[in-house]
Tab-separated table of C-alpha atoms in Angstrom:
chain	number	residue	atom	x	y	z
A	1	UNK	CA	-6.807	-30.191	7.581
A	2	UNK	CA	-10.059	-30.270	5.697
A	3	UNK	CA	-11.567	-29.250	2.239
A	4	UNK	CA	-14.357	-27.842	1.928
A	5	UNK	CA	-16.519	-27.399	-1.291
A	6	UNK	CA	-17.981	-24.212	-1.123
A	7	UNK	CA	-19.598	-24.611	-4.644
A	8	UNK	CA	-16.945	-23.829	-8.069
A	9	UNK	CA	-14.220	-24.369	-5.843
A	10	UNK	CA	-12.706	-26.606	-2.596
A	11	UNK	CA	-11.255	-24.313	-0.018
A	12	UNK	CA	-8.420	-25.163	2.600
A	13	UNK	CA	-10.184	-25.076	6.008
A	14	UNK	CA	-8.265	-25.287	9.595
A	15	UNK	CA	-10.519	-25.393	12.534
A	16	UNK	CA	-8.831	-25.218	16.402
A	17	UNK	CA	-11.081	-26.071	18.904
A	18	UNK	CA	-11.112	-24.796	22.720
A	19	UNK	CA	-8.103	-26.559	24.644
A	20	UNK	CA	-9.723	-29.598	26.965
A	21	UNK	CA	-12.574	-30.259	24.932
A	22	UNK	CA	-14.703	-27.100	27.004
A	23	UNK	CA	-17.279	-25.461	25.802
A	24	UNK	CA	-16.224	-22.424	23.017
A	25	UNK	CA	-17.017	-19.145	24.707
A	26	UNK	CA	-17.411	-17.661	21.058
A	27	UNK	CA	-16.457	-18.494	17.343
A	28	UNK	CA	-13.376	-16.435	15.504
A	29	UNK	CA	-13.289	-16.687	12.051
A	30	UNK	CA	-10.288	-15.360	10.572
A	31	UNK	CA	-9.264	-13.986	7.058
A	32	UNK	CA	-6.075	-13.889	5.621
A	33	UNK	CA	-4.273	-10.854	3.193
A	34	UNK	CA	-3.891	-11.839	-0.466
A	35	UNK	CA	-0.884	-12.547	-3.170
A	36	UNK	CA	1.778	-13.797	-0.105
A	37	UNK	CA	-0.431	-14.708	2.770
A	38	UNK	CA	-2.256	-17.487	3.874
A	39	UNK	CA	-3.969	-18.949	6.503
A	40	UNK	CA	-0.150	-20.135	8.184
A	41	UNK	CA	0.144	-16.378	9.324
A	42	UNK	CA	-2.461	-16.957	11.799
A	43	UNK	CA	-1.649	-20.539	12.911
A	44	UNK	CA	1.777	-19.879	14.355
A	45	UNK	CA	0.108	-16.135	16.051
A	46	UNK	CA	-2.875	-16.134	17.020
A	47	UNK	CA	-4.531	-19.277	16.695
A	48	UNK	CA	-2.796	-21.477	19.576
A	49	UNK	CA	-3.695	-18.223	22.101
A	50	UNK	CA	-7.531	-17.906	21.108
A	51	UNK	CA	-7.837	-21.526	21.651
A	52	UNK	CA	-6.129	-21.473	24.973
A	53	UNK	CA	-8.553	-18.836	25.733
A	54	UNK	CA	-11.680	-20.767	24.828
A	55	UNK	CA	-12.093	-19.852	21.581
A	56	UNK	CA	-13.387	-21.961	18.539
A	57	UNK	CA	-10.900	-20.631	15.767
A	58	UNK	CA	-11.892	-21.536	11.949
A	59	UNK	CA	-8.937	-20.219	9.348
A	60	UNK	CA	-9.048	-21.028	5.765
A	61	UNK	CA	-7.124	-20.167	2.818
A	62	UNK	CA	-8.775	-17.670	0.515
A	63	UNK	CA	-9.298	-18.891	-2.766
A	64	UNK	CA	-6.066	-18.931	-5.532
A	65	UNK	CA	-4.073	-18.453	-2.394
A	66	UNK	CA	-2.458	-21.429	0.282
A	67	UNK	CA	-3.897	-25.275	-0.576
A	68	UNK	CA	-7.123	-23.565	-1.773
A	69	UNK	CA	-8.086	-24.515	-5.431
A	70	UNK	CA	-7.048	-21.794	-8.020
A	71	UNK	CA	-9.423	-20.982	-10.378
A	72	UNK	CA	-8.771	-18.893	-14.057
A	73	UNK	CA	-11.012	-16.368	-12.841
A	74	UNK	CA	-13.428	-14.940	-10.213
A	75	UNK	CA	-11.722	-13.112	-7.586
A	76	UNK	CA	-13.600	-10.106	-6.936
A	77	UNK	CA	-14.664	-8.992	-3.374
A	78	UNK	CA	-18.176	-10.476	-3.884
A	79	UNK	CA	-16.659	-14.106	-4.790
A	80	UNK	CA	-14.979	-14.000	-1.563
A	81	UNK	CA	-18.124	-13.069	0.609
A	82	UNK	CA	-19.987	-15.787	-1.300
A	83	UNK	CA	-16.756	-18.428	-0.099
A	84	UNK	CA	-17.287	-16.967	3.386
A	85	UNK	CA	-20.837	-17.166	3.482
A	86	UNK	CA	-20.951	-21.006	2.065
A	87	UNK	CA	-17.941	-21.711	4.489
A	88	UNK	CA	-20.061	-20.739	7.519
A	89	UNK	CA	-23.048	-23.188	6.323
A	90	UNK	CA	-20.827	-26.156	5.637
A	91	UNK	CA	-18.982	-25.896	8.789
A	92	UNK	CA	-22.710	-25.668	10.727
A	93	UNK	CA	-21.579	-22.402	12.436
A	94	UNK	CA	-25.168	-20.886	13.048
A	95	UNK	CA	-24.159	-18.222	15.584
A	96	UNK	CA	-22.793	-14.523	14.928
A	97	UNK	CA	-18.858	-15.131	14.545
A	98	UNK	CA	-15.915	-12.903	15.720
A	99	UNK	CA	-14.484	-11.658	12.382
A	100	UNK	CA	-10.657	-10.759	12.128
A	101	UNK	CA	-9.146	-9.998	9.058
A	102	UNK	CA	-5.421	-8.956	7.834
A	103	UNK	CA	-4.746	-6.465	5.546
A	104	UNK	CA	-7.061	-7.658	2.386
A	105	UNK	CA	-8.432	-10.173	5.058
A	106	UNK	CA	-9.910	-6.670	6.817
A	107	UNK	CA	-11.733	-5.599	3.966
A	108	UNK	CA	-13.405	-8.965	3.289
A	109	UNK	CA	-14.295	-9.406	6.996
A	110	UNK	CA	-15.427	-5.341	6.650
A	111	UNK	CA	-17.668	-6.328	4.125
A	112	UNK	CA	-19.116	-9.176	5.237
A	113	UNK	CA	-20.898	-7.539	8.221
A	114	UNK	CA	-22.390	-5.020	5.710
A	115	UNK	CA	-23.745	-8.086	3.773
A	116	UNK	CA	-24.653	-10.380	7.136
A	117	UNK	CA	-25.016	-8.011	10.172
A	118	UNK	CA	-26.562	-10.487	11.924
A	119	UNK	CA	-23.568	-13.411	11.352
A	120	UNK	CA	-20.951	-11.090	12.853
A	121	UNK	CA	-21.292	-10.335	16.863
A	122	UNK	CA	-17.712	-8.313	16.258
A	123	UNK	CA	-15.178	-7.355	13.762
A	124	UNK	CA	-11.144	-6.902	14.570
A	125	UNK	CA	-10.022	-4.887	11.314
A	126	UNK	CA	-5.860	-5.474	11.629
A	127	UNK	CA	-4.030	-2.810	8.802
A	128	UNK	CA	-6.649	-2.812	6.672
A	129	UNK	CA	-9.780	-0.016	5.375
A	130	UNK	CA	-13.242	-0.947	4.049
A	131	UNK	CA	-13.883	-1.183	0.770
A	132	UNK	CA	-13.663	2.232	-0.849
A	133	UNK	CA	-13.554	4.146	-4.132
A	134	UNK	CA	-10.001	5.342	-2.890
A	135	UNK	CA	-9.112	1.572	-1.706
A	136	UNK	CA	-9.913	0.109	-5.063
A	137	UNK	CA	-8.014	2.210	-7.126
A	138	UNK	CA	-4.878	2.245	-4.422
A	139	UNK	CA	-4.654	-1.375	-4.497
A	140	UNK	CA	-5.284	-1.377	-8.424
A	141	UNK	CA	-2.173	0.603	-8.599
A	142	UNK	CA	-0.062	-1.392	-6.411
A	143	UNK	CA	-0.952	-4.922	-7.903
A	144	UNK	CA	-0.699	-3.998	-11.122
A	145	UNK	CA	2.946	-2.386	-10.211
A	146	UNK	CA	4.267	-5.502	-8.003
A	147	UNK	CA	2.903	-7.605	-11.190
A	148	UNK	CA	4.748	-5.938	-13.840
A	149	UNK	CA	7.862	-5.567	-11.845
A	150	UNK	CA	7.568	-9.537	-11.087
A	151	UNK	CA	6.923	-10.374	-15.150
A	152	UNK	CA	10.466	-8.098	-15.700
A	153	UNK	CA	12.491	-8.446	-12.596
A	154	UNK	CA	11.201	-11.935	-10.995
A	155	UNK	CA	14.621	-13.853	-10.664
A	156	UNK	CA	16.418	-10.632	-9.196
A	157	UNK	CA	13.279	-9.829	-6.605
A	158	UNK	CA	13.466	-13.103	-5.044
A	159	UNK	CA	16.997	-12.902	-5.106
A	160	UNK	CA	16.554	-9.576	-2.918
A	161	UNK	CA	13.767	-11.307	-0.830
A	162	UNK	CA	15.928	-14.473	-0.262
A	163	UNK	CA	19.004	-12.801	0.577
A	164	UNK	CA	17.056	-10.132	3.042
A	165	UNK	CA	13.863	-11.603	4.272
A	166	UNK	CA	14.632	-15.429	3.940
A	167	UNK	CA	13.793	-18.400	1.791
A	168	UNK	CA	9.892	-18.860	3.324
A	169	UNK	CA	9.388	-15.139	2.317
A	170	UNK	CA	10.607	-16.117	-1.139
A	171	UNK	CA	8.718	-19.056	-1.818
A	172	UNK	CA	5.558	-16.875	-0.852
A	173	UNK	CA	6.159	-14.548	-3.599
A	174	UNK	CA	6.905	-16.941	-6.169
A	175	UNK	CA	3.542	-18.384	-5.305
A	176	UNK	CA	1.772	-15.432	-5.251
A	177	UNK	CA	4.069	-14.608	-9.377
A	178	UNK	CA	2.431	-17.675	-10.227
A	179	UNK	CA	-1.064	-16.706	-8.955
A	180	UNK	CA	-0.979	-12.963	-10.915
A	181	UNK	CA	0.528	-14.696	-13.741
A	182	UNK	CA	-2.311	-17.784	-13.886
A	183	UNK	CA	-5.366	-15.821	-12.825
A	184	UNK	CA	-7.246	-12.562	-13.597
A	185	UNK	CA	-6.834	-11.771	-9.873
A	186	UNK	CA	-4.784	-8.098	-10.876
A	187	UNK	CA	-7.710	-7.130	-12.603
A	188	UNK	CA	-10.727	-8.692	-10.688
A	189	UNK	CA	-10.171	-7.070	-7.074
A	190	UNK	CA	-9.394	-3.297	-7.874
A	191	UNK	CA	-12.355	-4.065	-10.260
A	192	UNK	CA	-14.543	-5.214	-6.916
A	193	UNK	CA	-17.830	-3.514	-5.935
A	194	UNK	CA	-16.725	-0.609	-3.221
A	195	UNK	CA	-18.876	0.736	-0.150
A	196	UNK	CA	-20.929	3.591	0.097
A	197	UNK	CA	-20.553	5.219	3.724
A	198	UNK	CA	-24.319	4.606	4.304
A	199	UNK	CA	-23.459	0.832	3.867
A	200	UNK	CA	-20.120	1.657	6.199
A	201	UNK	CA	-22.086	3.353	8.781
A	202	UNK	CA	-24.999	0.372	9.130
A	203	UNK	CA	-21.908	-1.702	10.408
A	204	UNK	CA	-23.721	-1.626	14.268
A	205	UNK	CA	-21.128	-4.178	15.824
A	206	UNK	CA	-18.192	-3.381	17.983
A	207	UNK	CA	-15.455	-2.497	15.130
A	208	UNK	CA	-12.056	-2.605	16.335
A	209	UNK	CA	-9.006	-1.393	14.064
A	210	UNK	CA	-5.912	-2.085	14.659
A	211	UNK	CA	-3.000	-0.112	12.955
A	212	UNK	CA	1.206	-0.498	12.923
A	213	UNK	CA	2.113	2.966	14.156
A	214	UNK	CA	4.228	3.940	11.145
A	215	UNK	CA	1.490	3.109	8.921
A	216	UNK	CA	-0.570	5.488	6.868
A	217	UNK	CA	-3.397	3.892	7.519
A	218	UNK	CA	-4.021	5.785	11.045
A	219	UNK	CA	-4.973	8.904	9.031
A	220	UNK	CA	-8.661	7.073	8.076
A	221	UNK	CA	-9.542	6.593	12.113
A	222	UNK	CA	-11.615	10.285	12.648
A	223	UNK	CA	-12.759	9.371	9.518
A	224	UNK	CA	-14.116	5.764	10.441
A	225	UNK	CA	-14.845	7.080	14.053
A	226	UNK	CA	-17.444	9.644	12.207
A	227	UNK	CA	-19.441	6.377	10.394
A	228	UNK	CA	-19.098	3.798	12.958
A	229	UNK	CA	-21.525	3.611	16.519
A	230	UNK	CA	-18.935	1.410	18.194
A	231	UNK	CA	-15.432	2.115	16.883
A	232	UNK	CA	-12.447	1.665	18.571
A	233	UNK	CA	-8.884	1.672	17.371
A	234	UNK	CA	-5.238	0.346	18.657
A	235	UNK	CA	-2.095	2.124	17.348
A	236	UNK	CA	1.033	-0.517	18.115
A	237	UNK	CA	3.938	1.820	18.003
A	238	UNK	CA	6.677	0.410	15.955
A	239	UNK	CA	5.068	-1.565	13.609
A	240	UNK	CA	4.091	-0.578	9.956
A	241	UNK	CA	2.007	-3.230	7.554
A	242	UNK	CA	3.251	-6.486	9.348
A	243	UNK	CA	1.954	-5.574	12.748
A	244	UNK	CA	-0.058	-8.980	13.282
A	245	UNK	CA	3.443	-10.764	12.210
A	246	UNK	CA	5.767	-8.681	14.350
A	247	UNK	CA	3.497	-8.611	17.435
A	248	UNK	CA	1.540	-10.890	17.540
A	249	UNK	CA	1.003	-10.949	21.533
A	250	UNK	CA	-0.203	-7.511	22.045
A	251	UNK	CA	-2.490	-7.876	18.455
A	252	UNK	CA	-4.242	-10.669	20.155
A	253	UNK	CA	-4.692	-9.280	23.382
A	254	UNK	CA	-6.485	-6.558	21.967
A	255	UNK	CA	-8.655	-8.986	19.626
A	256	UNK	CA	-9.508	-11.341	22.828
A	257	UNK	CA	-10.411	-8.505	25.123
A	258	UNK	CA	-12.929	-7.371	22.584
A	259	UNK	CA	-14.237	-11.118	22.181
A	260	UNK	CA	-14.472	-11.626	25.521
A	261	UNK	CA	-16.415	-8.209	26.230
A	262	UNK	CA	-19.130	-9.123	23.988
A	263	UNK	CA	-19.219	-12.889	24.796
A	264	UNK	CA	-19.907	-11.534	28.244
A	265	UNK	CA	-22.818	-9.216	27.453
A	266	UNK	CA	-24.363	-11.323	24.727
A	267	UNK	CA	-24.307	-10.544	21.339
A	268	UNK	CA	-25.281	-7.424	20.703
A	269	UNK	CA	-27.853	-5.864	18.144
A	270	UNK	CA	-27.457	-5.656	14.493
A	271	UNK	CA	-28.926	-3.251	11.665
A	272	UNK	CA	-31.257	-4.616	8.666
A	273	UNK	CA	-29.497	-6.351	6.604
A	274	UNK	CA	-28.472	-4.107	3.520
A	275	UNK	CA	-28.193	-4.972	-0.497
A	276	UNK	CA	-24.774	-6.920	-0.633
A	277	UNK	CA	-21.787	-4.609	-1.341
């Protein structure tokens, strides 16, 4: 476990190396959802596999959220691109990175490669949509819902949660109460500069979206697959939001085969950089 200063703030930072001390074929940098999630849903999936397949993993805890600091404020989309970007330097990674990101994790990892095209050689988008008009105001709507309902209803939701999902599941949304509650977080993400599609289509780096097969989000893929030079897409019948939870094994195969097919023919080219999103 490290902490890493990445200017206001310390972040949480776990870094895997390749098993038996071999060379890394590439670097995968991966970003966790927000409110319950941390970087834990990725050690105990797909960490350990990427490692055993030569992988240098880095996972860190966005900030408010796992051992990172909590600030008051200052959790708009930009903030976390500036964490990721200051990450990268103080951890000396210099080459394009693999970028896979859960759920809110996506969108972060989305726009990153609009900001740095030439940092990321790939990006694995799991359940998640760049950031859009239509994306702010959906999740502005949701988080302001699950807050209210959690300020009202707290001891009876975790109640349900304990009694249906388990005491870990629990805990996470207590900590994630006390995050909404402490932190301007409700207000700062839906509140986020969004994408225009000329930003979405100068992504030029393999972009590969996975989606649970019972989840809404399939309907964006012709959409995405009209902006994007090198889009693919994975539907894991099944599976709804928690796909990366629930399986895990076919999730990373997908993610590795894509690392490995760009390892293999270098890293390929990237567009000008554009104005940050």
């Amino acid at each position: 476990m490290a902490m890493i200063d990445v200017g206001d703030i310390r972040l949480h930072v776990q870094r895997v190396p390749p098993k038996g001390r071999r060379p890394a074929v590439a670097t995968a940098v991966l970003v966790h959802g927000m409110l319950t999630d941390s970087l834990a849903s990725y050690y105990f999936t797909l960490a350990p596999s990427f490692a055993q397949a030569g992988i240098d993993v880095v996972m860190y805890d966005l900030r408010g959220h796992g051992r990172s600091e909590r600030p008051d404020s200052g959790y708009t989309l930009d903030y976390n691109l500036n964490d990721l970007d200051t990450l990268l330097e103080r951890l000396d990674v210099t080459g394009p990175v693999h970028l896979v990101g859960n759920s809110y994790g996506g969108t972060v990892a989305f726009s990153y490669a609009v900001r740095r095209p030439e940092r990321v050689a790939s990006l694995s988008v799991i359940e998640s949509s760049p950031a859009t008009p239509e994306w702010a105001a959906n999740l502005g709507v949701g988080m302001r819902q699950w807050a209210a309902r959690m300020e009202k209803e707290e001891a009876a939701v975790l109640a349900w949660i304990t009694a249906n999902r388990g005491h870990h599941k629990a805990r996470q949304a207590k900590r994630a109460a006390r995050l909404v509650q402490a932190t301007t977080i409700v207000r700062d993400i839906p509140a986020s500069r969004v994408l225009t599609e000329d930003q979405i289509r100068s992504v030029r780096c393999p972009a590969l979206f996975i989606y649970g097969g019972e989840s809404s989000l399939v309907e964006q893929s012709p959409w995405l697959k009209s902006l994007l030079p090198d889009y693919r897409s994975v539907v894991v019948p099944g599976h709804e939001h928690s796909v990366l939870i629930e399986a895990p094994q076919a999730v990373g195969a997908h993610i590795l085969s894509l690392i490995h097919e760009v390892a293999e023919a270098g890293t390929p080219g990237t567009a000008a950089g554009t104005d940050a999103p």
